[in-house]
Amino acid sequence: MPKIVDHEQRRTQIAEATWRVILDNGMEGATVRNIAKEAGLSLGALRHYFSTQNELLIYAMNLVKERVTERVNKIVMSDLPPKEKVVSILMEIVPVNTETKAEMEVWLTFTFYSKSKVDIFDHVNDGIFQGIQKLMTLLEMNQLLKKNVNKDIEVERLYAIVDGLAFHAMQEPQRVTKEWIHSVFTYHLDSICIDDE
Amino acid sequence: MPKIVDHEQRRTQIAEATWRVILDNGMEGATVRNIAKEAGLSLGALRHYFSTQNELLIYAMNLVKERVTERVNKIVMSDLPPKEKVVSILMEIVPVNTETKAEMEVWLTFTFYSKSKVDIFDHVNDGIFQGIQKLMTLLEMNQLLKKNVNKDIEVERLYAIVDGLAFHAMQEPQRVTKEWIHSVFTYHLDSICIDDE
């Protein structure tokens, strides 16, 4: 079905053009007209792939999420020991390189913009809370969690640490470096897990 | 010097009008014209108090910070035991009621907007990182920190938890309630402090 693949490829290209427009001009600049121009398409051609601006924005945002999920799944399938696996996964969802920084910036811009547009926001949830619940379950199933640990609070706490660090890495990249974030995650995991022998 | 008091009072009123405009219309709506209208002043009168839009915005943002600082200082001066003091202070800087939610929303809108306007951003730093350094020092001076605690990482971790929870409380007020945030802070403090006798 080469036709369908082409269609999806073109939709992906348009989504990527949308990210570039958002990164350059913010959400206000993310008009169908500007996106078509960035993608090198006529307005009519763009409408062939996405009939409304909302449809396009939701697709573009979900694609960010899919790419992160893909990277995370690769680590999930790897044979790293559980604690290192968790740290590696956490490192994929904080902005520590050009790619993840752009993802985070697009995501934040979008979240912020869509606050007043509930119809879009309802469609997009970054899934990080649910992901962290799974990571905590992974640690629990491997009997790595300390005895006195409250799992619900630990999920909330790690979720806050992830988004807090992500936010600070965007604001202060010189101070909140990749290495420093890695140290904080490792320290945090060590604090809730039983000692390695 | 009644004249000066009046002048400052009027500047405060204009700053509060600025917050309302930002809350209602976002940063794009925060034009000098809209703010004058909200404050019930002519453009000329407003210019008497603030000669540029940047001057007004910086003043309005610093006033948010001052109000938080005032509330925090009251707790600092209270005779609560150190650990409870720290939790109470943390509760003042996360959005758990109408007042703190509005502060956070204004602050986030502003931070987000000013990212591209370095000249404003340089003037406004929320001071939370520095505040958390002080809280950690307070715990240390009272010999409450566990022996194996790394103070630098603990500052970074608590800073992330504070801003992460604040962000999530804005996004999911039903789930991330005041009581839940209080539980997370208390749990976190318990985890880094020696047991109470």
Short mmCIF file of C-alpha atoms in Angstrom, two decimals:
data_model
loop_
_atom_site.label_atom_id
_atom_site.label_comp_id
_atom_site.label_asym_id
_atom_site.label_seq_id
_atom_site.Cartn_x
_atom_site.Cartn_y
_atom_site.Cartn_z
CA MET A 1 0.00 0.00 0.00
CA PRO A 2 2.54 2.61 -1.08
CA LYS A 3 -0.15 5.27 -1.39
CA ILE A 4 -0.94 5.14 2.32
CA VAL A 5 2.72 5.25 3.26
CA ASP A 6 3.17 8.35 1.11
CA HIS A 7 0.15 9.94 2.74
CA GLU A 8 1.51 9.30 6.22
CA GLN A 9 4.99 10.46 5.20
CA ARG A 10 3.55 13.71 3.93
CA ARG A 11 1.55 14.16 7.15
CA THR A 12 4.75 13.63 9.13
CA GLN A 13 6.58 16.21 7.00
CA ILE A 14 3.79 18.68 7.64
CA ALA A 15 3.90 17.96 11.37
CA GLU A 16 7.65 18.60 11.36
CA ALA A 17 7.09 21.86 9.52
CA THR A 18 4.56 22.74 12.23
CA TRP A 19 7.16 22.18 14.94
CA ARG A 20 9.64 24.45 13.15
CA VAL A 21 7.02 27.17 12.81
CA ILE A 22 6.10 26.89 16.52
CA LEU A 23 9.78 26.97 17.53
CA ASP A 24 10.40 30.06 15.39
CA ASN A 25 7.21 32.03 15.90
CA GLY A 26 5.34 30.55 18.85
CA MET A 27 1.78 29.34 18.72
CA GLU A 28 0.47 32.61 17.33
CA GLY A 29 2.58 32.07 14.25
CA ALA A 30 1.32 28.52 13.75
CA THR A 31 -1.32 29.44 11.20
CA VAL A 32 -2.29 27.07 8.43
CA ARG A 33 -0.84 29.59 5.97
CA ASN A 34 2.59 29.72 7.65
CA ILE A 35 2.72 25.96 8.06
CA ALA A 36 1.88 25.39 4.40
CA LYS A 37 4.64 27.81 3.42
CA GLU A 38 7.19 26.10 5.70
CA ALA A 39 6.18 22.70 4.29
CA GLY A 40 6.45 24.00 0.73
CA LEU A 41 2.80 23.26 -0.02
CA SER A 42 -0.14 25.25 -1.27
CA LEU A 43 -2.97 25.88 1.18
CA GLY A 44 -5.15 23.58 -0.88
CA ALA A 45 -2.60 20.75 -0.76
CA LEU A 46 -2.24 21.12 2.99
CA ARG A 47 -6.02 20.96 3.42
CA HIS A 48 -5.88 17.63 1.59
CA TYR A 49 -3.88 16.21 4.48
CA PHE A 50 -5.47 18.07 7.38
CA SER A 51 -8.90 19.59 7.02
CA THR A 52 -8.66 21.82 10.10
CA GLN A 53 -5.91 23.58 12.03
CA ASN A 54 -6.88 21.71 15.20
CA GLU A 55 -6.55 18.37 13.46
CA LEU A 56 -3.07 19.35 12.32
CA LEU A 57 -2.00 20.61 15.74
CA ILE A 58 -3.25 17.48 17.52
CA TYR A 59 -1.44 15.29 14.99
CA ALA A 60 1.77 17.28 15.37
CA MET A 61 1.63 17.04 19.15
CA ASN A 62 0.89 13.34 19.15
CA LEU A 63 3.87 12.81 16.89
CA VAL A 64 6.14 14.38 19.51
CA LYS A 65 4.71 11.92 22.02
CA GLU A 66 5.13 8.97 19.64
CA ARG A 67 8.79 9.74 19.05
CA VAL A 68 9.49 9.91 22.76
CA THR A 69 7.55 6.67 23.29
CA GLU A 70 9.59 4.98 20.58
CA ARG A 71 12.87 5.92 22.26
CA VAL A 72 11.54 4.85 25.65
CA ASN A 73 10.33 1.50 24.34
CA LYS A 74 13.78 0.73 22.96
CA ILE A 75 15.17 1.11 26.46
CA VAL A 76 12.31 -0.90 27.98
CA MET A 77 13.19 -3.79 25.66
CA SER A 78 16.93 -3.56 26.41
CA ASP A 79 18.58 -5.83 28.97
CA LEU A 80 19.73 -3.08 31.31
CA PRO A 81 19.20 -3.83 35.01
CA PRO A 82 15.88 -2.31 36.23
CA LYS A 83 17.28 0.68 38.13
CA GLU A 84 19.56 1.75 35.27
CA LYS A 85 16.68 1.19 32.89
CA VAL A 86 14.52 3.60 34.86
CA VAL A 87 17.25 6.26 34.93
CA SER A 88 17.84 5.87 31.17
CA ILE A 89 14.14 6.22 30.46
CA LEU A 90 13.87 9.32 32.62
CA MET A 91 16.81 10.83 30.71
CA GLU A 92 14.83 10.43 27.47
CA ILE A 93 11.97 12.61 28.66
CA VAL A 94 13.93 15.60 29.90
CA PRO A 95 15.40 18.15 27.50
CA VAL A 96 19.11 17.36 27.39
CA ASN A 97 19.95 17.66 23.70
CA THR A 98 18.83 19.61 20.65
CA GLU A 99 16.12 17.10 19.77
CA THR A 100 14.58 16.75 23.23
CA LYS A 101 14.86 20.50 23.83
CA ALA A 102 12.88 21.22 20.69
CA GLU A 103 10.30 18.59 21.67
CA MET A 104 9.91 20.11 25.12
CA GLU A 105 9.64 23.63 23.74
CA VAL A 106 6.99 22.63 21.23
CA TRP A 107 5.17 20.71 23.95
CA LEU A 108 5.26 23.56 26.47
CA THR A 109 4.21 26.12 23.90
CA PHE A 110 1.36 23.89 22.93
CA THR A 111 0.25 23.06 26.50
CA PHE A 112 0.32 26.68 27.41
CA TYR A 113 -1.57 27.76 24.34
CA SER A 114 -4.17 25.03 24.58
CA LYS A 115 -5.06 25.79 28.19
CA SER A 116 -7.75 28.14 26.92
CA LYS A 117 -8.77 25.73 24.15
CA VAL A 118 -10.07 22.75 26.07
CA ASP A 119 -11.14 20.97 22.91
CA ILE A 120 -7.52 20.49 21.86
CA PHE A 121 -6.03 19.93 25.27
CA ASP A 122 -8.40 17.07 25.99
CA HIS A 123 -6.90 15.18 23.09
CA VAL A 124 -3.32 15.46 24.16
CA ASN A 125 -1.87 14.17 27.39
CA ASP A 126 1.86 13.67 27.54
CA GLY A 127 1.43 10.31 29.29
CA ILE A 128 4.36 10.94 31.62
CA PHE A 129 2.33 10.38 34.78
CA GLN A 130 1.15 6.99 33.49
CA GLY A 131 4.69 6.16 32.36
CA ILE A 132 6.08 6.90 35.81
CA GLN A 133 3.44 4.67 37.38
CA LYS A 134 4.74 1.86 35.16
CA LEU A 135 8.37 2.56 36.13
CA MET A 136 7.44 2.41 39.81
CA THR A 137 5.65 -0.90 39.21
CA LEU A 138 8.75 -2.21 37.42
CA LEU A 139 10.87 -1.41 40.47
CA GLU A 140 8.28 -2.95 42.78
CA MET A 141 7.97 -6.15 40.75
CA ASN A 142 11.75 -6.53 40.86
CA GLN A 143 11.53 -6.10 44.64
CA LEU A 144 13.83 -3.13 44.48
CA LEU A 145 11.73 -0.63 46.44
CA LYS A 146 12.57 -0.04 50.09
CA LYS A 147 10.01 -1.38 52.54
CA ASN A 148 8.70 1.90 53.93
CA VAL A 149 8.08 3.43 50.50
CA ASN A 150 4.60 4.82 49.73
CA LYS A 151 4.12 4.01 46.07
CA ASP A 152 1.44 6.63 45.30
CA ILE A 153 3.50 9.41 46.81
CA GLU A 154 6.62 8.12 45.07
CA VAL A 155 4.87 8.32 41.70
CA GLU A 156 3.79 11.89 42.40
CA ARG A 157 7.22 12.85 43.68
CA LEU A 158 9.11 11.41 40.71
CA TYR A 159 6.59 12.96 38.31
CA ALA A 160 7.26 16.34 39.92
CA ILE A 161 11.03 15.82 39.79
CA VAL A 162 10.90 14.92 36.09
CA ASP A 163 8.84 17.92 35.02
CA GLY A 164 10.57 20.26 37.47
CA LEU A 165 14.02 19.28 36.15
CA ALA A 166 12.77 19.49 32.58
CA PHE A 167 11.48 23.00 33.18
CA HIS A 168 14.69 24.10 34.90
CA ALA A 169 16.85 22.55 32.17
CA MET A 170 15.02 24.77 29.68
CA GLN A 171 15.39 27.87 31.85
CA GLU A 172 18.97 27.33 33.01
CA PRO A 173 20.76 24.97 30.62
CA GLN A 174 24.19 26.05 31.91
CA ARG A 175 23.41 25.01 35.47
CA VAL A 176 21.01 22.12 34.88
CA THR A 177 23.17 20.03 32.55
CA LYS A 178 22.60 16.52 31.31
CA GLU A 179 25.20 15.17 33.75
CA TRP A 180 23.64 17.00 36.68
CA ILE A 181 20.15 15.72 35.83
CA HIS A 182 21.59 12.21 35.61
CA SER A 183 23.09 12.61 39.08
CA VAL A 184 19.77 13.79 40.53
CA PHE A 185 17.83 10.87 39.00
CA THR A 186 20.43 8.33 40.14
CA TYR A 187 20.49 9.80 43.65
CA HIS A 188 16.70 9.78 43.78
CA LEU A 189 16.44 6.17 42.62
CA ASP A 190 19.13 5.14 45.12
CA SER A 191 17.12 6.80 47.86
CA ILE A 192 13.98 4.78 47.22
CA CYS A 193 15.60 1.48 46.22
CA ILE A 194 17.29 -1.09 48.43
CA ASP A 195 21.09 -1.10 48.21
CA ASP A 196 22.70 -3.00 45.40
CA GLU A 197 24.79 -5.82 46.65
CA MET B 1 5.15 62.10 52.95
CA PRO B 2 1.58 61.35 51.85
CA LYS B 3 2.41 62.16 48.23
CA ILE B 4 4.90 59.28 47.94
CA VAL B 5 2.54 56.82 49.62
CA ASP B 6 -0.17 57.78 47.16
CA HIS B 7 2.24 57.34 44.30
CA GLU B 8 3.20 53.83 45.43
CA GLN B 9 -0.44 52.93 46.10
CA ARG B 10 -1.34 53.97 42.60
CA ARG B 11 1.55 51.97 41.15
CA THR B 12 0.33 48.94 43.10
CA GLN B 13 -3.20 49.42 41.75
CA ILE B 14 -1.84 49.58 38.22
CA ALA B 15 0.21 46.43 38.81
CA GLU B 16 -2.91 44.63 40.05
CA ALA B 17 -4.80 45.80 36.97
CA THR B 18 -1.92 44.37 34.92
CA TRP B 19 -2.33 40.96 36.57
CA ARG B 20 -6.05 40.96 35.83
CA VAL B 21 -5.40 41.83 32.19
CA ILE B 22 -2.77 39.06 31.91
CA LEU B 23 -5.11 36.52 33.55
CA ASP B 24 -7.94 37.47 31.21
CA ASN B 25 -6.12 38.01 27.93
CA GLY B 26 -2.64 36.59 28.25
CA MET B 27 0.52 38.53 27.63
CA GLU B 28 -0.55 39.64 24.16
CA GLY B 29 -3.44 41.53 25.73
CA ALA B 30 -1.20 43.26 28.25
CA THR B 31 -0.83 46.46 26.24
CA VAL B 32 -0.43 49.80 27.94
CA ARG B 33 -3.80 50.79 26.49
CA ASN B 34 -5.65 47.76 27.97
CA ILE B 35 -3.96 48.13 31.32
CA ALA B 36 -4.85 51.84 31.53
CA LYS B 37 -8.46 50.96 30.74
CA GLU B 38 -8.55 48.21 33.40
CA ALA B 39 -7.02 50.58 35.95
CA GLY B 40 -9.52 53.31 35.04
CA LEU B 41 -6.79 55.71 33.98
CA SER B 42 -6.02 57.69 30.85
CA LEU B 43 -2.95 56.67 28.87
CA GLY B 44 -1.32 59.93 29.91
CA ALA B 45 -1.99 59.28 33.60
CA LEU B 46 -0.59 55.77 33.35
CA ARG B 47 2.56 57.10 31.67
CA HIS B 48 2.99 59.36 34.70
CA TYR B 49 3.47 56.25 36.84
CA PHE B 50 5.31 54.04 34.36
CA SER B 51 7.08 55.55 31.41
CA THR B 52 7.46 52.29 29.46
CA GLN B 53 5.56 49.01 29.18
CA ASN B 54 8.66 47.08 30.26
CA GLU B 55 8.99 49.19 33.40
CA LEU B 56 5.37 48.41 34.25
CA LEU B 57 5.69 44.68 33.56
CA ILE B 58 8.85 44.35 35.63
CA TYR B 59 7.19 46.22 38.50
CA ALA B 60 4.07 44.05 38.29
CA MET B 61 6.12 40.85 38.34
CA ASN B 62 8.30 41.98 41.21
CA LEU B 63 5.16 42.75 43.18
CA VAL B 64 4.06 39.10 42.83
CA LYS B 65 7.44 38.09 44.21
CA GLU B 66 7.25 40.61 47.06
CA ARG B 67 3.86 39.32 48.18
CA VAL B 68 5.08 35.74 48.25
CA THR B 69 8.21 36.82 50.12
CA GLU B 70 6.09 38.66 52.68
CA ARG B 71 4.01 35.55 53.40
CA VAL B 72 7.14 33.39 53.57
CA ASN B 73 8.88 35.80 55.96
CA LYS B 74 5.96 35.65 58.37
CA ILE B 75 6.43 31.89 58.60
CA VAL B 76 10.20 32.24 58.90
CA MET B 77 9.67 34.50 61.93
CA SER B 78 7.11 32.16 63.53
CA ASP B 79 8.09 29.68 66.23
CA LEU B 80 7.15 26.55 64.30
CA PRO B 81 9.68 23.69 64.58
CA PRO B 82 12.11 23.77 61.61
CA LYS B 83 10.67 20.86 59.63
CA GLU B 84 7.09 22.13 59.89
CA LYS B 85 8.37 25.58 59.05
CA VAL B 86 9.91 24.29 55.84
CA VAL B 87 6.71 22.48 54.82
CA SER B 88 4.60 25.59 55.56
CA ILE B 89 6.92 27.76 53.49
CA LEU B 90 6.82 25.32 50.58
CA MET B 91 3.01 25.39 50.73
CA GLU B 92 3.11 29.17 50.21
CA ILE B 93 4.90 28.93 46.90
CA VAL B 94 2.70 26.34 45.19
CA PRO B 95 -0.70 27.26 43.74
CA VAL B 96 -3.23 25.90 46.23
CA ASN B 97 -5.77 28.70 46.49
CA THR B 98 -7.24 31.44 44.30
CA GLU B 99 -4.53 33.93 45.24
CA THR B 100 -1.55 31.65 44.70
CA LYS B 101 -3.08 30.20 41.53
CA ALA B 102 -3.41 33.67 40.04
CA GLU B 103 0.16 34.48 41.06
CA MET B 104 1.46 31.33 39.44
CA GLU B 105 -0.53 31.90 36.27
CA VAL B 106 0.69 35.47 35.94
CA TRP B 107 4.21 34.31 36.66
CA LEU B 108 4.13 31.46 34.15
CA THR B 109 2.59 33.63 31.46
CA PHE B 110 5.25 36.19 32.10
CA THR B 111 8.17 33.74 32.18
CA PHE B 112 6.97 32.16 29.01
CA TYR B 113 6.47 35.46 27.24
CA SER B 114 9.72 36.97 28.38
CA LYS B 115 11.83 34.03 27.19
CA SER B 116 12.24 35.82 23.90
CA LYS B 117 12.73 39.21 25.57
CA VAL B 118 15.93 38.75 27.51
CA ASP B 119 15.96 42.37 28.64
CA ILE B 120 12.93 41.79 30.86
CA PHE B 121 13.74 38.28 31.98
CA ASP B 122 17.09 39.34 33.34
CA HIS B 123 15.31 41.62 35.78
CA VAL B 124 13.00 39.01 37.21
CA ASN B 125 14.04 35.79 38.89
CA ASP B 126 11.52 34.11 41.13
CA GLY B 127 14.18 33.47 43.78
CA ILE B 128 12.82 30.02 44.58
CA PHE B 129 16.14 28.26 44.00
CA GLN B 130 17.88 30.63 46.41
CA GLY B 131 15.01 30.24 48.89
CA ILE B 132 15.32 26.47 48.82
CA GLN B 133 19.07 26.73 49.42
CA LYS B 134 18.22 28.68 52.58
CA LEU B 135 15.64 26.11 53.71
CA MET B 136 18.19 23.32 53.29
CA THR B 137 20.71 25.34 55.31
CA LEU B 138 18.07 25.83 58.02
CA LEU B 139 17.58 22.07 58.26
CA GLU B 140 21.33 21.51 58.28
CA MET B 141 21.99 24.10 61.00
CA ASN B 142 19.34 22.42 63.15
CA GLN B 143 21.15 19.11 62.56
CA LEU B 144 18.02 17.60 61.08
CA LEU B 145 19.49 16.29 57.81
CA LYS B 146 20.34 12.61 57.58
CA LYS B 147 24.07 11.85 57.47
CA ASN B 148 24.27 10.52 53.92
CA VAL B 149 22.42 13.47 52.38
CA ASN B 150 24.10 15.37 49.50
CA LYS B 151 23.04 18.95 50.10
CA ASP B 152 23.55 20.25 46.54
CA ILE B 153 21.50 17.43 45.06
CA GLU B 154 18.85 17.85 47.74
CA VAL B 155 18.46 21.53 46.82
CA GLU B 156 18.07 20.63 43.15
CA ARG B 157 15.66 17.80 43.93
CA LEU B 158 13.42 19.87 46.20
CA TYR B 159 13.49 22.74 43.69
CA ALA B 160 12.30 20.34 41.01
CA ILE B 161 9.59 18.91 43.30
CA VAL B 162 8.31 22.40 44.13
CA ASP B 163 8.05 23.60 40.53
CA GLY B 164 6.88 20.21 39.27
CA LEU B 165 4.04 20.05 41.82
CA ALA B 166 3.18 23.70 41.15
CA PHE B 167 2.93 22.98 37.44
CA HIS B 168 0.85 19.84 37.98
CA ALA B 169 -1.45 21.60 40.45
CA MET B 170 -2.22 24.12 37.71
CA GLN B 171 -2.80 21.41 35.12
CA GLU B 172 -4.73 18.94 37.29
CA PRO B 173 -6.22 20.76 40.28
CA GLN B 174 -8.64 17.89 40.97
CA ARG B 175 -5.90 15.34 41.39
CA VAL B 176 -3.09 17.50 42.77
CA THR B 177 -4.93 19.06 45.72
CA LYS B 178 -3.58 21.15 48.56
CA GLU B 179 -3.79 18.16 50.94
CA TRP B 180 -1.98 15.90 48.48
CA ILE B 181 0.81 18.42 47.93
CA HIS B 182 1.15 18.74 51.70
CA SER B 183 1.51 14.95 51.97
CA VAL B 184 4.22 14.89 49.30
CA PHE B 185 6.22 17.69 50.95
CA THR B 186 5.90 16.09 54.38
CA TYR B 187 6.92 12.70 53.02
CA HIS B 188 9.87 14.23 51.21
CA LEU B 189 11.07 16.14 54.27
CA ASP B 190 10.70 12.99 56.40
CA SER B 191 12.81 11.10 53.89
CA ILE B 192 15.78 13.47 54.15
CA CYS B 193 15.51 14.34 57.85
CA ILE B 194 16.43 12.20 60.87
CA ASP B 195 13.46 10.74 62.70
CA ASP B 196 11.68 12.93 65.21
CA GLU B 197 11.95 11.60 68.68
#
